[in-house]
Coordinates of C-alpha atoms in Angstrom, one line a residue:
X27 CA 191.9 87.2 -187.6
X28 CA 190.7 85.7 -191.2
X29 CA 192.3 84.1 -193.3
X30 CA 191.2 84.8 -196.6
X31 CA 193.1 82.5 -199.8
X32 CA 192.0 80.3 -202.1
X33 CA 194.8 78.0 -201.8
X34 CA 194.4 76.0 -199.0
X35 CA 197.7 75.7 -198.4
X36 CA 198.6 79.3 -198.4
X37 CA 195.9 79.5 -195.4
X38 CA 197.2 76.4 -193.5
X39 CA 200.5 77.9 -193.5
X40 CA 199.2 81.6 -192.5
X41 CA 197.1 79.8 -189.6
X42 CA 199.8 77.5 -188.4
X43 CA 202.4 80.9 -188.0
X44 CA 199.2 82.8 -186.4
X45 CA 198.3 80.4 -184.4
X46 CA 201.9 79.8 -182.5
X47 CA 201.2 82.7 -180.5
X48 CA 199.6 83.5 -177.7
X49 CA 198.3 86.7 -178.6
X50 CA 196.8 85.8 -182.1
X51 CA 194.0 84.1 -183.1
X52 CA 192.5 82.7 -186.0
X53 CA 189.0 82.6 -186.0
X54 CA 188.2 81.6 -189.1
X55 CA 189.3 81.0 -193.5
X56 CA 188.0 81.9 -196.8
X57 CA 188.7 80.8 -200.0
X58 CA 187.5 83.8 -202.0
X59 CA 185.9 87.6 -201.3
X60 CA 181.9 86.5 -200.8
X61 CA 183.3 84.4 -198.3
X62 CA 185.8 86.8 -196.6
X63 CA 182.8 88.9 -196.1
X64 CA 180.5 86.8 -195.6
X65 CA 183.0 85.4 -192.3
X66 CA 183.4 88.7 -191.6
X67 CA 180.2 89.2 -191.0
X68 CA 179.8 86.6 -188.5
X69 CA 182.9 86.7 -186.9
X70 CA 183.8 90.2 -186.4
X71 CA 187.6 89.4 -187.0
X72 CA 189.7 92.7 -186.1
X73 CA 192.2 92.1 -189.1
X74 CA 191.6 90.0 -192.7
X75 CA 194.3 88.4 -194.1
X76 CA 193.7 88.9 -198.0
X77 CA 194.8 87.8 -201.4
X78 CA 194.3 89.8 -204.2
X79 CA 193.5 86.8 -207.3
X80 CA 190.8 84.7 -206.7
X81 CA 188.0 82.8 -208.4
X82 CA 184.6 84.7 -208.2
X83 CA 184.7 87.7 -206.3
X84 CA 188.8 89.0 -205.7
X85 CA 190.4 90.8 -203.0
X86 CA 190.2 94.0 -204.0
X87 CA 186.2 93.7 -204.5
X88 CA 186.1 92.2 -201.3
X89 CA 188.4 94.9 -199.5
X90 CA 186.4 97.9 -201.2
X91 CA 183.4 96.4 -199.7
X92 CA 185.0 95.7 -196.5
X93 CA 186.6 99.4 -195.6
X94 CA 183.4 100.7 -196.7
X95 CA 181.7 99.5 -193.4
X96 CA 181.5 101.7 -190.6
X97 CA 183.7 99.0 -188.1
X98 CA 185.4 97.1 -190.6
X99 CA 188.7 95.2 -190.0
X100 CA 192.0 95.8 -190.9
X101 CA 193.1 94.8 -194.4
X102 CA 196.5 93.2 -194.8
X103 CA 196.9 92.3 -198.5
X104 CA 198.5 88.9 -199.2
X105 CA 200.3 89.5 -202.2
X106 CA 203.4 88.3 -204.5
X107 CA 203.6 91.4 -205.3
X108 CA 205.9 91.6 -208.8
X109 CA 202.5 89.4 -209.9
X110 CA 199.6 90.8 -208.1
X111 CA 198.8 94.4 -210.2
X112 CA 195.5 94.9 -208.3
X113 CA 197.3 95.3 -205.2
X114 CA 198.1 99.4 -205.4
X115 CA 193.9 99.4 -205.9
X116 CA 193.7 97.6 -203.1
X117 CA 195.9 100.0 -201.2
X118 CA 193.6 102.9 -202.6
X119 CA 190.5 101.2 -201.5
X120 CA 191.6 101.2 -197.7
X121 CA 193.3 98.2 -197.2
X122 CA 196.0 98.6 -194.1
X123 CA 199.1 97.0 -196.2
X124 CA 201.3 94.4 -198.0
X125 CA 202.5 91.1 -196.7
X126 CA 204.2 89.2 -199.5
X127 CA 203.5 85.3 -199.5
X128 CA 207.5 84.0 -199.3
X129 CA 207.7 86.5 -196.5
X130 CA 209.8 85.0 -193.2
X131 CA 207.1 83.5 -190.3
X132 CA 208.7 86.3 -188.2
X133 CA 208.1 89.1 -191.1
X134 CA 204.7 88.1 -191.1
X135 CA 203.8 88.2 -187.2
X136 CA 205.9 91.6 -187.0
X137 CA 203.4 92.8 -189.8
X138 CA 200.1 91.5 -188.6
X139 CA 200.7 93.1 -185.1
X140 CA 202.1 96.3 -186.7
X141 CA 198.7 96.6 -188.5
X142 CA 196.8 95.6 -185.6
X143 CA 198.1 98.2 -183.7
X144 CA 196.9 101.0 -186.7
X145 CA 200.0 101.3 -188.7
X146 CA 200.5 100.9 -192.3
X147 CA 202.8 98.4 -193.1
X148 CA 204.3 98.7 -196.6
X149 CA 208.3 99.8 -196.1
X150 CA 209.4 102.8 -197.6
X151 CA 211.4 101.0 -199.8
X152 CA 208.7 98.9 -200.8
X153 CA 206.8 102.6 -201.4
X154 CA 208.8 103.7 -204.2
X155 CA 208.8 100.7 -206.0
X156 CA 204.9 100.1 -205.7
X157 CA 204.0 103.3 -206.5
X158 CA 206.3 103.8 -209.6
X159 CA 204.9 100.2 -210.9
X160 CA 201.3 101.1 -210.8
X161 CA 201.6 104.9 -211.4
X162 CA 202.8 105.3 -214.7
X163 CA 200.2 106.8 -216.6
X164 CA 199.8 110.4 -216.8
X165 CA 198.2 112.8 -213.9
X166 CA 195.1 113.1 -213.7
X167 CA 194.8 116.1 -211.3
X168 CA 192.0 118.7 -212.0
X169 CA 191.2 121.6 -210.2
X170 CA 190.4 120.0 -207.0
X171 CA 193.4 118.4 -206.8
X172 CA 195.5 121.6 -207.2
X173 CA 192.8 123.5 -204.5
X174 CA 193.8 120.3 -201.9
X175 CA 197.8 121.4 -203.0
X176 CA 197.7 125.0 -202.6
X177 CA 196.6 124.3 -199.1
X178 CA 200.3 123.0 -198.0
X179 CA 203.1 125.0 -197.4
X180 CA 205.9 124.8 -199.1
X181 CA 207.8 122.7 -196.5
X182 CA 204.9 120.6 -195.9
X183 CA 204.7 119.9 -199.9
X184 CA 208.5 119.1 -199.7
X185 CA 207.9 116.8 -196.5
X186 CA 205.0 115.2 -199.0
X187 CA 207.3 114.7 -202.1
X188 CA 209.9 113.2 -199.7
X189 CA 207.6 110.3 -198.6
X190 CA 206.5 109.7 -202.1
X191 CA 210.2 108.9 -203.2
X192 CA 209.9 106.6 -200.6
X193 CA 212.0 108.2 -197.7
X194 CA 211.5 107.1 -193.8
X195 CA 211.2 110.0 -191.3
X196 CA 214.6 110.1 -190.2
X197 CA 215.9 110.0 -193.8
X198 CA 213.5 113.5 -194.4
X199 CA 214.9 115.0 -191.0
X200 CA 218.5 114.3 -192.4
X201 CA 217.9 115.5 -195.9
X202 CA 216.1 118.6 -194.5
X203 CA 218.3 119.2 -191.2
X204 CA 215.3 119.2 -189.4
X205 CA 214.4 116.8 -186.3
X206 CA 212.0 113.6 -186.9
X207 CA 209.6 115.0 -184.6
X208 CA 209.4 117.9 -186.7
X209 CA 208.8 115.6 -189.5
X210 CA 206.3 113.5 -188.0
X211 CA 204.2 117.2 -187.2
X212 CA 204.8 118.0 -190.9
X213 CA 203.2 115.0 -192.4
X214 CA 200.3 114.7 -189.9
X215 CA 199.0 118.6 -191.3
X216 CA 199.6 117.2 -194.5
X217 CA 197.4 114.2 -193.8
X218 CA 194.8 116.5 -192.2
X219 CA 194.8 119.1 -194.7
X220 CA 194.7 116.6 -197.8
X221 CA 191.6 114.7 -196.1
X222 CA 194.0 111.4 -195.9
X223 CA 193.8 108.4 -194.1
X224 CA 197.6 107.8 -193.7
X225 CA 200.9 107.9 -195.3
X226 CA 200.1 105.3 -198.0
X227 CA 197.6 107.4 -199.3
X228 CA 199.3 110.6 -198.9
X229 CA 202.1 109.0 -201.8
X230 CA 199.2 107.9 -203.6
X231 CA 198.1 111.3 -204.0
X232 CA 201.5 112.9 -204.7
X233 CA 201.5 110.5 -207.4
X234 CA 198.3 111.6 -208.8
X235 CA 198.1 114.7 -208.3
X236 CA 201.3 115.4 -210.2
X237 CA 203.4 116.7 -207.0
X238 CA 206.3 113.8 -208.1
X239 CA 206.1 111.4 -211.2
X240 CA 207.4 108.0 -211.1
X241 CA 211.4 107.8 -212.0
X242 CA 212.1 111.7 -209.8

């Protein structure tokens, strides 16, 4: 993977938890987005470790550039979080999740393999609070928005509104007396329908589309 900072010791500390283990590799660091890409380009890393503030061009710049390739890497967002209010853009502009900075050497290697392996890391109660941060200005959902809506079925629009307030699958199947499975086949048609990449995105777009408002 890359390490992409510009604190130095932010990376030494990423690389030194990477690197004790066997099955993880840094390959190479950046200290700000042209150079993320730029050792991205000549490494072919399969996940980028990225901050959101930095001098010249920032993460989110560098992660819209980055999912817009054809065989990009995974994005995990190094973020404080409660500081970083580009990070929801960054989520919207592909990137594969949230690690927060203070988080435990064992958070963090449970979170890079997690994302490695093509899951979204943010936790659903991480979801809530994200989404109700950086979602508080009005809907902006037009007609196209409403078209991609009326497409779900009622349960499958409940299933979505469930996941935008931040509930796990078992807490759905439990508040809808329904199995997990079930709710696992639910959201999947809701991400095929809606044209989404993954659940992330699918609360993004409850969000903005009006479905939920922050504070339901």
């Amino acid at each position: 993977m890359l390490i992409c900072d510009d604190q130095e010791l932010i990376r030494m500390g990423l690389r030194m938890v990477v690197d004790s283990q066997p099955d993880l590799t840094v390959v190479g660091e950046a200290a700000d987005g042209d150079a993320a890409i730029a050792g991205v380009a000549a490494l072919e890393p399969d996940l980028v470790l990225m901050d959101v503030r930095m001098p010249g061009l920032d993460g989110l710049a560098a992660t819209e550039h980055l999912c817009a390739q054809p065989h990009g890497p995974r994005i995990l967002v190094v973020t404080t979080f409660d500081l970083d209010e580009y990070a929801y853009a960054a989520l919207r502009a592909g990137a594969n999740g949230f690690l927060v900075k203070d988080a435990p050497a064992e958070e963090i290697l449970v979170t890079v393999r997690a994302v490695l392996r093509g899951e979204v890391m943010v936790a659903p109660s991480l979801t809530r609070r994200l989404v109700e941060r950086f979602v508080r200005q009005p809907p902006t959902s037009g007609s196209a928005q409403r078209d991609r809506l009326a497409a779900l079925t009622e349960r499958e629009r409940e299933v979505l509104a469930l996941v935008a307030r931040g509930l796990a699958n078992g807490e759905i199947a439990e508040r809808l007396f329904v199995g997990e499975t079930t709710v696992k086949t639910h959201l999947g048609r809701v991400l095929t329908k809606l044209g989404l990449r993954d659940r992330i995105h699918a609360v993004i777009f409850a969000y903005e589309s009006g479905l939920i408002r922050a504070g339901d």
